[in-house]
């Protein structure tokens, strides 16, 4: 042994960390603290409520009278309570949709609740929602449509000042905001203060996004901004409720802007993208985003909602499920009932991890150090993980369940602070004295759920078949869906 090596060993021993391996270096872009907090939410509600609720439309023209806004029995408490019963952990409210009507008494327009019959114009619906969320322990987020078909100066520079003023009202006056939603839609024609004409803007330049985004950072540093192209969270590229079967959390973000993106690419992401830009799956529990009595018998079924869960949250994305209140200003009984069933099934499924605390072994462990050992995948902690040496990119980890166990869902999570490292993996089960592959998939990220026909096995094996950097797996869990 060289003297220098001896010296190093001596120093390590003296420091009490002999044999301790260094953690892997991050691979590619990694999530920011605000994105990590967002990943942990996994699913929340979306509320489309406004003038359209009372005109039976999806996109108001912008000339609707404020007098139409007249919920007969509004209760933010009932609405937020119903979403909570559905297992949703936050709410994003359409404070202003494309028609320009504001659910709060904005100082900058007359086109708001202040001229409506609701609470004789003295109400503030944004405040009521924010307070109901606080009371129920849900996060609160805001949607402020960039397109405004009511405002006279839309498409002119003056509107940008108006839009930013409203953004400041929403982000400054209602407590912590977890997500700011920027919609990319722009259909052109509208009322525009009486002009009733088609107005075109250049999506890339008109909103001067860099400076608009700064307002969000300044007032709500922990809020994630959603749009087609982020900057924190990207649209998933469809409104029917699924992320790609391969769905990377990374993308080349600099080409993207609200309203400027390729839907197919957004669905899948880009494996070697320059930024951490995870997908959010927006879908409505009904065909429309707003409530229409004619759709009362078209509320999505329990099975459909479960499928959506597995294809969004289960593919590493977050789910934002829209539940539009009716003309009373309440979640309709049908929606509330299916939400509750959905939550019950998910609770029953995920209440018990059948792999928790079982005996884990691996083909390889980083530096032979238990800090990165396989037991870290069954300890129910997100911040501990199994890792291998830098040059070991294919490895497997076996869970010895000690007896035959029946499961139908496998959950795998990567340790996100080190980036998305795994390209492909497979799961095997020990059945009748041999290994049998029961599933194979690509991206993992925040979590991958593999939904299977029930399997009974005494051992389960995770095989990392391809990785761009040594794997860092924080969880392997097994669940059984109730019948
Ligand atoms: C779209 C809008 O045009 C819809 O009305 C709805 O708000 C949906 C969430 O986003 O772009
Ligand atoms: Ca762990």
Coordinates of C-alpha atoms in Angstrom, one line a residue, residues 45-255:
X45 CA -58.9 19.0 -7.9
X46 CA -59.7 21.5 -10.5
X47 CA -62.7 23.8 -10.2
X48 CA -64.3 25.3 -13.3
X49 CA -67.0 27.7 -12.0
X50 CA -68.1 31.0 -13.4
X51 CA -70.4 32.7 -16.0
X52 CA -70.4 29.6 -18.1
X53 CA -72.0 27.6 -15.3
X54 CA -75.1 29.8 -15.8
X55 CA -75.1 30.1 -19.6
X56 CA -74.5 26.4 -20.2
X57 CA -71.3 27.2 -22.3
X58 CA -67.7 26.1 -22.2
X59 CA -66.2 29.3 -23.6
X60 CA -68.1 32.5 -22.8
X61 CA -67.8 35.3 -25.4
X62 CA -67.1 38.0 -22.8
X63 CA -70.3 40.0 -23.1
X64 CA -72.3 38.1 -20.5
X65 CA -74.0 40.2 -17.9
X66 CA -72.6 39.9 -14.3
X67 CA -76.2 39.6 -13.3
X68 CA -76.2 36.0 -14.6
X69 CA -73.8 34.9 -11.9
X70 CA -76.3 33.7 -9.3
X71 CA -75.5 30.5 -7.4
X72 CA -78.5 29.6 -5.2
X73 CA -76.7 27.7 -2.5
X74 CA -73.0 28.3 -2.9
X75 CA -70.8 26.5 -0.4
X76 CA -67.0 26.4 -0.8
X77 CA -67.0 24.2 2.3
X78 CA -69.2 21.6 0.5
X79 CA -67.2 21.7 -2.7
X80 CA -63.8 21.4 -1.0
X81 CA -65.1 18.8 1.4
X82 CA -66.3 16.7 -1.5
X83 CA -62.9 16.9 -3.2
X84 CA -61.2 15.9 0.0
X85 CA -63.5 12.9 0.3
X86 CA -62.2 12.0 -3.1
X87 CA -58.7 11.9 -1.8
X88 CA -57.6 15.1 -3.6
X89 CA -54.9 17.1 -1.8
X90 CA -55.4 20.5 -3.3
X91 CA -57.7 22.7 -5.4
X92 CA -57.0 24.9 -8.4
X93 CA -59.8 27.4 -9.0
X94 CA -60.6 29.2 -12.3
X95 CA -60.5 32.7 -10.8
X96 CA -61.0 34.1 -14.4
X97 CA -61.8 32.0 -17.4
X98 CA -61.5 33.1 -21.0
X99 CA -64.8 35.2 -20.7
X100 CA -63.0 37.5 -18.3
X101 CA -65.5 37.3 -15.4
X102 CA -63.6 37.5 -12.1
X103 CA -64.7 35.4 -9.1
X104 CA -63.0 38.0 -6.8
X105 CA -63.8 41.7 -6.6
X106 CA -60.8 42.8 -8.6
X107 CA -59.9 46.5 -8.3
X108 CA -59.2 46.6 -12.1
X109 CA -62.6 45.7 -13.6
X110 CA -66.3 45.9 -13.1
X111 CA -66.7 42.5 -14.7
X112 CA -66.7 40.5 -11.5
X113 CA -68.7 39.1 -8.6
X114 CA -69.0 42.7 -7.3
X115 CA -71.7 43.4 -9.8
X116 CA -73.4 40.1 -9.5
X117 CA -76.5 39.2 -7.3
X118 CA -74.4 36.7 -5.4
X119 CA -74.1 38.1 -1.8
X120 CA -75.4 41.4 -3.2
X121 CA -72.1 42.0 -4.8
X122 CA -70.2 41.8 -1.5
X123 CA -68.8 38.3 -1.9
X124 CA -65.3 37.1 -2.7
X125 CA -65.4 33.6 -4.0
X126 CA -61.6 33.2 -4.2
X127 CA -61.3 34.0 -0.5
X128 CA -64.1 31.6 0.4
X129 CA -62.3 28.8 -1.5
X130 CA -58.9 29.7 -0.1
X131 CA -60.3 29.6 3.4
X132 CA -62.2 26.3 2.9
X133 CA -59.0 24.8 1.6
X134 CA -57.1 26.0 4.7
X135 CA -59.8 24.6 6.9
X136 CA -59.8 21.2 5.2
X137 CA -56.0 21.0 4.9
X138 CA -55.9 21.2 1.1
X139 CA -53.4 23.3 -0.9
X140 CA -54.8 26.2 -3.0
X141 CA -53.9 27.2 -6.5
X142 CA -55.2 29.7 -9.0
X143 CA -56.0 29.7 -12.7
X144 CA -56.0 33.1 -14.4
X145 CA -56.8 32.9 -18.1
X146 CA -54.3 34.8 -20.2
X147 CA -56.9 35.2 -22.9
X148 CA -59.6 37.6 -21.9
X149 CA -62.6 38.0 -24.2
X150 CA -64.1 40.8 -22.1
X151 CA -61.3 43.3 -21.6
X152 CA -61.3 46.2 -24.0
X153 CA -57.5 46.3 -24.4
X154 CA -56.9 42.6 -25.0
X155 CA -54.2 42.1 -27.6
X156 CA -52.8 45.6 -26.9
X157 CA -49.9 46.4 -24.5
X158 CA -52.3 47.8 -21.8
X159 CA -53.8 44.4 -21.2
X160 CA -50.5 43.0 -20.0
X161 CA -50.5 45.6 -17.2
X162 CA -54.1 44.6 -16.4
X163 CA -53.2 40.9 -16.4
X164 CA -50.2 41.4 -14.2
X165 CA -52.2 43.5 -11.8
X166 CA -54.7 40.7 -11.5
X167 CA -52.0 38.2 -11.0
X168 CA -50.6 40.3 -8.1
X169 CA -54.1 40.5 -6.5
X170 CA -54.5 36.7 -6.6
X171 CA -50.9 35.9 -5.5
X172 CA -50.7 38.6 -2.9
X173 CA -54.0 38.5 -1.1
X174 CA -55.0 34.9 -0.5
X175 CA -52.2 33.1 1.3
X176 CA -49.9 30.4 0.1
X177 CA -50.5 29.3 -3.5
X178 CA -49.1 25.9 -4.6
X179 CA -49.8 26.2 -8.3
X180 CA -50.3 28.9 -10.9
X181 CA -52.1 27.7 -14.0
X182 CA -51.4 29.4 -17.3
X183 CA -53.8 28.2 -20.0
X184 CA -52.6 28.2 -23.6
X185 CA -56.0 28.5 -25.3
X186 CA -56.7 31.5 -27.5
X187 CA -59.5 31.4 -30.0
X188 CA -59.3 35.0 -31.4
X189 CA -62.7 36.5 -31.4
X190 CA -64.5 38.1 -28.5
X191 CA -66.5 41.0 -27.1
X192 CA -63.4 43.1 -26.1
X193 CA -65.3 46.0 -24.5
X194 CA -67.8 46.1 -27.4
X195 CA -65.5 45.8 -30.3
X196 CA -66.8 42.3 -31.1
X197 CA -64.0 41.3 -33.3
X198 CA -61.2 38.8 -33.9
X199 CA -57.9 39.7 -32.2
X200 CA -54.7 37.8 -32.8
X201 CA -51.7 37.8 -30.6
X202 CA -48.3 36.3 -31.0
X203 CA -48.2 33.7 -28.2
X204 CA -44.4 33.8 -28.1
X205 CA -44.0 37.5 -27.4
X206 CA -47.3 39.1 -26.4
X207 CA -47.3 38.1 -22.7
X208 CA -43.6 38.7 -22.2
X209 CA -43.6 35.5 -20.1
X210 CA -40.2 35.9 -18.5
X211 CA -41.4 39.1 -16.8
X212 CA -44.8 37.7 -16.0
X213 CA -43.3 34.6 -14.4
X214 CA -41.1 36.8 -12.2
X215 CA -44.2 38.1 -10.5
X216 CA -45.1 34.6 -9.5
X217 CA -41.6 33.9 -8.2
X218 CA -41.6 37.2 -6.3
X219 CA -44.9 36.7 -4.6
X220 CA -45.1 32.9 -4.3
X221 CA -41.7 31.4 -4.5
X222 CA -43.0 27.9 -3.7
X223 CA -45.7 28.0 -6.4
X224 CA -45.2 25.7 -9.4
X225 CA -46.2 27.3 -12.7
X226 CA -48.1 25.1 -15.1
X227 CA -48.5 25.8 -18.8
X228 CA -47.9 23.9 -22.0
X229 CA -44.2 24.5 -21.5
X230 CA -43.9 25.1 -17.7
X231 CA -41.6 26.6 -16.5
X232 CA -42.2 24.2 -13.6
X233 CA -44.8 21.8 -14.8
X234 CA -45.9 20.9 -18.3
X235 CA -49.2 20.0 -19.9
X236 CA -49.4 16.3 -20.7
X237 CA -50.7 16.9 -24.2
X238 CA -54.3 15.7 -23.9
X239 CA -57.3 16.2 -21.8
X240 CA -58.5 12.7 -21.5
X241 CA -56.5 11.6 -18.6
X242 CA -53.3 9.8 -19.5
X243 CA -49.6 10.3 -19.5
X244 CA -47.5 8.3 -22.0
X245 CA -46.6 4.7 -21.1
X246 CA -43.1 6.2 -21.2
X247 CA -43.2 9.5 -19.6
X248 CA -40.0 11.4 -18.8
X249 CA -39.9 14.2 -16.3
X250 CA -37.4 16.0 -18.5
X251 CA -37.8 18.2 -21.6
X252 CA -36.0 20.8 -23.7
X253 CA -38.0 23.5 -22.1
X254 CA -36.5 26.5 -23.9
X255 CA -38.5 25.8 -27.1

